[in-house]
Amino acid sequence: MFIQMVDYKIKKRKDSILSKKSVEQKPSQTAMFTALYRVVAHKEFKNQRFGSDYLAEHFLPAHFKFFIKFKKIRAKTKMKFNKFVPGMYEYMLARTAYFDSIFKDALSNNIPQIVFLGAGYDTRAYRFAPLNNTTKIFELDIATTQNRKKKCLKKARIDIPKQVTLVPINFNKEALTNVLENAGYKNDTKTLFIWEGVSYYLEPESVDATLTFVTHSLHEESVIAFDYTISISPENMDNYYGVKKVTESIEKHHPDERFKFTIDEGKIESFLDQRGMKIIRHMDNREIEQTFLLNENGSLLGQITGHFRFAMASPNPKS
C-alpha cells in the first residue's frame, strides 16, 4: 500500500501503480503490495512456514524484481515496513500461512468448489495444483487486475489449471450470484469461500451483501474464511501493537485506503448470527502469533498489528 515508504528512488511510469485512475480502471495497488510482502518473505525464509509464495515475484514490476534481489535492499524495505506499518509484515506472513492451510485442507478433502472473493495475485491455485483432484476454483476480481495477472502468468510460462476459472467482476455494479452462476458455480454444492484482505476496505453495506450471498448458499456445510479488524477508539490504540502508527500512515499516505469496516471486539459471534451465520473458528492477534509465527525453537518471530483477526463461518440453518 505504501510505495512512498519503499525507498528505491524509482521514477513513475505511465502505468505506475500510483496512477490516479479509479480502481476499476487499473490493476489493484493493494494486490501489488501484498505480492511485495510475500516476495520479501520468500527470499528471506525460503520455507513453507514463513515464505511459501515462490510465485509472487512474477507479479512485481521489473524494477521491483531487480532491486528486491539484493539483501541490503530487502533489509531496508523491512525497516521501512516496521517504521511506518509496524506488524504488517508479520501479519502478511501469518495471513499467508493461515489461508494456505485452509486452502490445502479443502483440496485434501476434495471440497467441490473454492471461490476467491477478490483474488488479486493469489497463487494458491497454481502453487498447490498437484494437490487438486476435482475441485473447481473460481477467482473473482476486477478485470484490470485479472488481465495483468494472466499476462504475468503467461510471461512466466505458468499454465492456468483446467479446474481454475478467472471471473471478472465489477463489485460496484454486478451481483455475485449472477456473475458466479454464469461462470459455472453451483449454489447447491459445498463451497469454500476465501475472503482474504478485503473486508476492512469495504463499506459495511458491501460486507453485508457478501455475507448474505454466502448465507444463501444451499449447502449448509459451505464455509467462508476471512480476516477483519476490530473497532478501536483513538484513546485505546496504544494498547494494540502498531495500530496507531498504521492508522496514521494510512491517513497520511493513502487516505483513500482507510479501513472502512470493523467489528467490535468480542462481538463477531453476534455479528454473524444477525446475518444468518454461525462461527466455526476465530483467532485473535495473540492466537494468530502463537499459531503461525513461532520459530522452531519456540520463540516468537514478531508481533502482528494488533487489530487483525481471523474467522471462519457457515450458513446457520436455524436462522
Tab-separated table of C-alpha atoms in Angstrom:
chain	number	residue	atom	x	y	z
A	1	MET	CA	0.000	0.000	0.000
A	2	PHE	CA	2.834	2.400	0.720
A	3	ILE	CA	5.152	2.801	-2.242
A	4	GLN	CA	6.484	6.072	-0.789
A	5	MET	CA	7.933	4.020	2.051
A	6	VAL	CA	9.930	1.714	-0.194
A	7	ASP	CA	12.944	3.927	-0.852
A	8	TYR	CA	14.061	2.657	-4.230
A	9	LYS	CA	14.074	6.099	-5.887
A	10	ILE	CA	12.111	4.700	-8.806
A	11	LYS	CA	10.652	7.163	-11.263
A	12	LYS	CA	6.971	6.931	-12.041
A	13	ARG	CA	5.985	5.407	-15.333
A	14	LYS	CA	2.775	5.852	-17.287
A	15	ASP	CA	1.462	2.568	-15.974
A	16	SER	CA	2.639	3.262	-12.429
A	17	ILE	CA	0.680	1.598	-9.671
A	18	LEU	CA	0.246	5.070	-8.216
A	19	SER	CA	-1.931	6.030	-11.161
A	20	LYS	CA	-4.863	8.247	-10.222
A	21	LYS	CA	-7.297	6.156	-12.227
A	22	SER	CA	-10.195	4.528	-10.438
A	23	VAL	CA	-9.805	1.002	-9.076
A	24	GLU	CA	-11.899	-0.377	-11.927
A	25	GLN	CA	-9.506	1.149	-14.492
A	26	LYS	CA	-6.178	-0.050	-13.104
A	27	PRO	CA	-4.695	-3.194	-11.544
A	28	SER	CA	-5.049	-3.324	-7.765
A	29	GLN	CA	-2.360	-1.414	-5.887
A	30	THR	CA	-3.145	-3.319	-2.685
A	31	ALA	CA	-2.704	-6.648	-4.502
A	32	MET	CA	0.677	-5.471	-5.778
A	33	PHE	CA	1.948	-4.699	-2.311
A	34	THR	CA	0.618	-7.958	-0.922
A	35	ALA	CA	2.786	-9.632	-3.560
A	36	LEU	CA	5.753	-7.496	-2.475
A	37	TYR	CA	5.383	-8.580	1.154
A	38	ARG	CA	5.271	-12.214	0.051
A	39	VAL	CA	8.316	-11.898	-2.195
A	40	VAL	CA	10.381	-10.395	0.629
A	41	ALA	CA	9.230	-13.210	2.931
A	42	HIS	CA	10.069	-15.928	0.411
A	43	LYS	CA	13.556	-14.584	-0.225
A	44	GLU	CA	14.198	-14.211	3.493
A	45	PHE	CA	12.912	-17.576	4.707
A	46	LYS	CA	12.589	-19.841	1.648
A	47	ASN	CA	10.351	-22.291	3.502
A	48	GLN	CA	6.707	-23.306	3.624
A	49	ARG	CA	6.195	-21.922	7.120
A	50	PHE	CA	7.068	-18.268	6.601
A	51	GLY	CA	7.831	-17.736	2.922
A	52	SER	CA	5.753	-20.174	0.921
A	53	ASP	CA	4.796	-17.987	-2.045
A	54	TYR	CA	7.544	-18.647	-4.557
A	55	LEU	CA	5.377	-17.385	-7.439
A	56	ALA	CA	4.557	-13.914	-6.093
A	57	GLU	CA	7.665	-12.409	-7.687
A	58	HIS	CA	6.178	-12.852	-11.151
A	59	PHE	CA	3.613	-10.134	-10.410
A	60	LEU	CA	6.084	-7.422	-9.454
A	61	PRO	CA	7.155	-4.729	-11.933
A	62	ALA	CA	10.572	-5.357	-13.473
A	63	HIS	CA	12.323	-2.674	-11.407
A	64	PHE	CA	10.930	-4.146	-8.188
A	65	LYS	CA	12.164	-7.599	-9.212
A	66	PHE	CA	15.642	-6.193	-9.788
A	67	PHE	CA	16.005	-4.280	-6.539
A	68	ILE	CA	14.430	-6.963	-4.355
A	69	LYS	CA	17.220	-9.389	-5.314
A	70	PHE	CA	19.629	-7.547	-3.036
A	71	LYS	CA	19.680	-8.498	0.629
A	72	LYS	CA	20.535	-4.976	1.795
A	73	ILE	CA	17.572	-3.516	-0.062
A	74	ARG	CA	15.259	-6.180	1.342
A	75	ALA	CA	16.529	-5.356	4.819
A	76	LYS	CA	15.929	-1.658	4.186
A	77	THR	CA	12.452	-2.433	2.868
A	78	LYS	CA	11.644	-4.367	6.035
A	79	MET	CA	12.914	-1.457	8.123
A	80	LYS	CA	10.538	0.832	6.242
A	81	PHE	CA	7.678	-1.594	6.829
A	82	ASN	CA	8.453	-1.749	10.553
A	83	LYS	CA	8.765	2.013	10.840
A	84	PHE	CA	5.618	3.037	9.011
A	85	VAL	CA	3.371	-0.018	9.308
A	86	PRO	CA	4.588	-1.985	12.346
A	87	GLY	CA	3.308	-5.525	12.450
A	88	MET	CA	2.038	-5.578	8.865
A	89	TYR	CA	4.917	-7.660	7.503
A	90	GLU	CA	4.438	-10.195	10.281
A	91	TYR	CA	0.702	-10.139	9.671
A	92	MET	CA	1.235	-10.938	5.997
A	93	LEU	CA	3.387	-13.916	6.976
A	94	ALA	CA	0.680	-15.206	9.306
A	95	ARG	CA	-2.173	-14.442	6.919
A	96	THR	CA	-0.495	-16.258	4.049
A	97	ALA	CA	0.143	-19.307	6.246
A	98	TYR	CA	-3.440	-19.284	7.568
A	99	PHE	CA	-5.125	-19.197	4.183
A	100	ASP	CA	-2.571	-21.644	2.748
A	101	SER	CA	-3.564	-24.171	5.403
A	102	ILE	CA	-7.286	-23.682	4.774
A	103	PHE	CA	-6.853	-23.995	1.015
A	104	LYS	CA	-4.728	-27.145	1.221
A	105	ASP	CA	-7.137	-28.716	3.696
A	106	ALA	CA	-10.027	-28.055	1.296
A	107	LEU	CA	-8.144	-29.721	-1.554
A	108	SER	CA	-7.215	-32.736	0.553
A	109	ASN	CA	-10.884	-33.145	1.462
A	110	ASN	CA	-11.942	-32.761	-2.182
A	111	ILE	CA	-14.313	-29.873	-1.485
A	112	PRO	CA	-16.121	-29.425	-4.833
A	113	GLN	CA	-15.735	-25.639	-5.145
A	114	ILE	CA	-13.444	-22.878	-3.901
A	115	VAL	CA	-14.299	-19.245	-4.593
A	116	PHE	CA	-11.765	-16.436	-4.123
A	117	LEU	CA	-13.651	-13.218	-3.429
A	118	GLY	CA	-11.121	-10.640	-4.588
A	119	ALA	CA	-8.286	-12.944	-5.665
A	120	GLY	CA	-5.724	-10.303	-6.598
A	121	TYR	CA	-2.404	-12.011	-7.321
A	122	ASP	CA	-3.197	-15.048	-5.200
A	123	THR	CA	-1.141	-18.043	-6.339
A	124	ARG	CA	-2.598	-20.932	-4.334
A	125	ALA	CA	-4.428	-22.472	-7.287
A	126	TYR	CA	-1.054	-22.657	-9.071
A	127	ARG	CA	1.313	-23.466	-6.195
A	128	PHE	CA	-0.880	-26.295	-4.983
A	129	ALA	CA	-2.174	-27.502	-8.357
A	130	PRO	CA	-0.686	-31.010	-7.851
A	131	LEU	CA	-2.949	-31.420	-4.795
A	132	ASN	CA	-6.105	-30.617	-6.739
A	133	ASN	CA	-8.017	-33.659	-7.894
A	134	THR	CA	-11.518	-32.455	-8.741
A	135	THR	CA	-12.032	-29.089	-7.016
A	136	LYS	CA	-13.306	-26.266	-9.220
A	137	ILE	CA	-11.741	-22.919	-8.382
A	138	PHE	CA	-13.231	-19.534	-9.220
A	139	GLU	CA	-11.073	-16.415	-8.897
A	140	LEU	CA	-13.126	-13.218	-8.788
A	141	ASP	CA	-11.611	-9.784	-9.228
A	142	ILE	CA	-11.793	-6.655	-11.341
A	143	ALA	CA	-10.926	-7.173	-14.999
A	144	THR	CA	-7.839	-4.933	-14.946
A	145	THR	CA	-6.168	-6.922	-12.176
A	146	GLN	CA	-7.135	-10.239	-13.755
A	147	ASN	CA	-5.858	-9.225	-17.175
A	148	ARG	CA	-2.500	-8.250	-15.707
A	149	LYS	CA	-2.411	-11.488	-13.715
A	150	LYS	CA	-2.983	-13.537	-16.865
A	151	LYS	CA	-0.241	-11.636	-18.696
A	152	CYS	CA	2.200	-12.241	-15.841
A	153	LEU	CA	1.349	-15.943	-15.685
A	154	LYS	CA	1.809	-16.273	-19.436
A	155	LYS	CA	5.140	-14.461	-19.333
A	156	ALA	CA	6.294	-16.782	-16.541
A	157	ARG	CA	5.058	-19.790	-18.551
A	158	ILE	CA	2.685	-20.819	-15.793
A	159	ASP	CA	-0.394	-22.535	-17.156
A	160	ILE	CA	-3.800	-21.843	-15.661
A	161	PRO	CA	-5.031	-25.270	-14.465
A	162	LYS	CA	-8.141	-26.584	-16.166
A	163	GLN	CA	-10.025	-26.515	-12.840
A	164	VAL	CA	-9.421	-22.765	-12.459
A	165	THR	CA	-11.738	-20.091	-13.881
A	166	LEU	CA	-10.837	-16.410	-13.692
A	167	VAL	CA	-14.079	-14.479	-13.380
A	168	PRO	CA	-14.008	-10.701	-13.972
A	169	ILE	CA	-16.459	-8.705	-11.895
A	170	ASN	CA	-17.280	-5.087	-11.204
A	171	PHE	CA	-18.049	-5.342	-7.498
A	172	ASN	CA	-19.821	-1.986	-7.556
A	173	LYS	CA	-22.235	-2.857	-10.358
A	174	GLU	CA	-22.588	-6.637	-10.669
A	175	ALA	CA	-24.215	-9.191	-8.372
A	176	LEU	CA	-22.097	-12.086	-7.130
A	177	THR	CA	-24.897	-14.562	-7.804
A	178	ASN	CA	-25.246	-13.698	-11.486
A	179	VAL	CA	-21.540	-13.493	-12.199
A	180	LEU	CA	-20.656	-16.746	-10.452
A	181	GLU	CA	-23.537	-18.778	-11.846
A	182	ASN	CA	-22.674	-17.617	-15.364
A	183	ALA	CA	-19.143	-18.914	-14.739
A	184	GLY	CA	-20.372	-22.371	-13.737
A	185	TYR	CA	-20.665	-22.015	-9.959
A	186	LYS	CA	-23.335	-24.220	-8.359
A	187	ASN	CA	-25.129	-22.766	-5.360
A	188	ASP	CA	-26.221	-26.164	-4.025
A	189	THR	CA	-22.650	-27.502	-3.835
A	190	LYS	CA	-20.357	-27.397	-0.806
A	191	THR	CA	-18.028	-24.443	-1.233
A	192	LEU	CA	-15.096	-22.781	0.496
A	193	PHE	CA	-15.162	-19.001	0.088
A	194	ILE	CA	-11.804	-17.300	0.672
A	195	TRP	CA	-12.155	-13.613	1.506
A	196	GLU	CA	-8.613	-12.533	2.284
A	197	GLY	CA	-7.521	-8.962	2.881
A	198	VAL	CA	-10.772	-7.463	1.656
A	199	SER	CA	-13.406	-6.825	4.328
A	200	TYR	CA	-11.763	-3.837	6.032
A	201	TYR	CA	-11.584	-1.878	2.768
A	202	LEU	CA	-15.338	-2.207	2.155
A	203	GLU	CA	-18.319	-0.199	3.269
A	204	PRO	CA	-20.488	-2.082	5.807
A	205	GLU	CA	-23.216	-2.487	3.180
A	206	SER	CA	-20.800	-4.328	0.889
A	207	VAL	CA	-19.728	-6.624	3.715
A	208	ASP	CA	-23.375	-7.431	4.416
A	209	ALA	CA	-24.002	-8.137	0.728
A	210	THR	CA	-21.128	-10.626	0.594
A	211	LEU	CA	-22.184	-12.427	3.762
A	212	THR	CA	-25.787	-12.506	2.544
A	213	PHE	CA	-24.627	-14.223	-0.633
A	214	VAL	CA	-22.792	-16.886	1.383
A	215	THR	CA	-25.738	-17.257	3.765
A	216	HIS	CA	-27.988	-18.100	0.823
A	217	SER	CA	-25.745	-20.974	-0.221
A	218	LEU	CA	-27.991	-24.020	-0.416
A	219	HIS	CA	-25.316	-26.237	1.115
A	220	GLU	CA	-25.176	-25.696	4.866
A	221	GLU	CA	-21.592	-27.007	5.079
A	222	SER	CA	-20.253	-24.216	2.874
A	223	VAL	CA	-17.651	-22.117	4.675
A	224	ILE	CA	-16.295	-18.590	4.383
A	225	ALA	CA	-12.805	-17.884	5.729
A	226	PHE	CA	-11.913	-14.220	6.158
A	227	ASP	CA	-9.922	-11.702	8.125
A	228	TYR	CA	-11.176	-8.472	9.644
A	229	THR	CA	-10.209	-5.704	12.045
A	230	ILE	CA	-11.726	-4.837	15.396
A	231	SER	CA	-13.022	-1.391	16.314
A	232	ILE	CA	-10.512	0.574	18.406
A	233	SER	CA	-11.086	4.105	19.669
A	234	PRO	CA	-8.215	6.603	19.263
A	235	GLU	CA	-7.590	6.709	23.015
A	236	ASN	CA	-7.145	2.919	23.124
A	237	MET	CA	-4.893	2.484	20.085
A	238	ASP	CA	-1.721	2.427	22.165
A	239	ASN	CA	-2.965	-0.778	23.797
A	240	TYR	CA	-2.736	-2.642	20.474
A	241	TYR	CA	0.663	-3.109	18.871
A	242	GLY	CA	1.244	-0.978	15.789
A	243	VAL	CA	-2.355	0.145	15.317
A	244	LYS	CA	-1.809	3.842	15.979
A	245	LYS	CA	1.164	4.120	13.619
A	246	VAL	CA	-0.510	2.080	10.870
A	247	THR	CA	-3.629	4.251	11.130
A	248	GLU	CA	-1.548	7.439	10.936
A	249	SER	CA	0.421	6.132	7.950
A	250	ILE	CA	-2.731	5.268	6.040
A	251	GLU	CA	-4.237	8.677	6.795
A	252	LYS	CA	-1.086	10.442	5.610
A	253	HIS	CA	-0.066	8.396	2.584
A	254	HIS	CA	-3.254	6.712	1.374
A	255	PRO	CA	-6.382	8.330	2.824
A	256	ASP	CA	-8.431	6.656	0.088
A	257	GLU	CA	-7.476	3.283	1.598
A	258	ARG	CA	-8.704	3.903	5.125
A	259	PHE	CA	-10.178	0.874	6.828
A	260	LYS	CA	-13.925	1.354	6.471
A	261	PHE	CA	-15.273	-1.732	8.195
A	262	THR	CA	-14.606	-3.024	11.701
A	263	ILE	CA	-16.360	-5.242	14.237
A	264	ASP	CA	-16.432	-4.530	17.965
A	265	GLU	CA	-14.090	-6.791	19.882
A	266	GLY	CA	-15.881	-9.852	21.224
A	267	LYS	CA	-18.932	-9.269	19.008
A	268	ILE	CA	-18.052	-11.434	15.997
A	269	GLU	CA	-20.396	-14.253	17.020
A	270	SER	CA	-23.426	-11.992	17.449
A	271	PHE	CA	-22.483	-10.057	14.296
A	272	LEU	CA	-22.539	-13.236	12.226
A	273	ASP	CA	-25.632	-14.610	13.958
A	274	GLN	CA	-27.572	-11.490	12.981
A	275	ARG	CA	-26.619	-12.230	9.379
A	276	GLY	CA	-27.672	-15.866	9.413
A	277	MET	CA	-24.236	-17.347	10.010
A	278	LYS	CA	-22.523	-19.318	12.754
A	279	ILE	CA	-18.907	-19.006	13.803
A	280	ILE	CA	-16.748	-22.094	13.279
A	281	ARG	CA	-13.331	-20.787	14.252
A	282	HIS	CA	-11.946	-17.491	15.485
A	283	MET	CA	-8.440	-16.295	16.267
A	284	ASP	CA	-7.363	-13.052	17.919
A	285	ASN	CA	-3.959	-11.449	17.432
A	286	ARG	CA	-2.255	-13.485	20.175
A	287	GLU	CA	-3.624	-16.777	18.868
A	288	ILE	CA	-2.539	-15.844	15.344
A	289	GLU	CA	1.006	-15.150	16.540
A	290	GLN	CA	1.259	-18.336	18.601
A	291	THR	CA	-0.102	-20.464	15.758
A	292	PHE	CA	1.690	-19.024	12.740
A	293	LEU	CA	4.701	-17.005	13.926
A	294	LEU	CA	6.653	-19.346	16.192
A	295	ASN	CA	10.200	-20.252	15.215
A	296	GLU	CA	11.359	-23.850	15.523
A	297	ASN	CA	12.892	-23.062	18.918
A	298	GLY	CA	9.552	-21.760	20.192
A	299	SER	CA	10.481	-18.069	20.092
A	300	LEU	CA	8.116	-15.562	18.532
A	301	LEU	CA	9.155	-14.235	15.127
A	302	GLY	CA	7.334	-10.965	15.780
A	303	GLN	CA	4.037	-9.289	16.580
A	304	ILE	CA	1.261	-8.579	14.121
A	305	THR	CA	-0.604	-5.283	14.008
A	306	GLY	CA	-2.940	-5.791	16.948
A	307	HIS	CA	-6.358	-5.182	15.424
A	308	PHE	CA	-6.384	-8.079	12.942
A	309	ARG	CA	-8.494	-11.200	13.460
A	310	PHE	CA	-9.194	-14.452	11.563
A	311	ALA	CA	-12.637	-16.043	11.289
A	312	MET	CA	-14.437	-18.956	9.653
A	313	ALA	CA	-18.224	-19.199	9.439
A	314	SER	CA	-21.011	-21.227	7.822
A	315	PRO	CA	-24.654	-20.574	6.987
A	316	ASN	CA	-26.829	-21.189	10.039
A	317	PRO	CA	-29.801	-23.374	9.025
A	318	LYS	CA	-31.619	-22.400	12.237
A	319	SER	CA	-31.706	-18.703	11.394
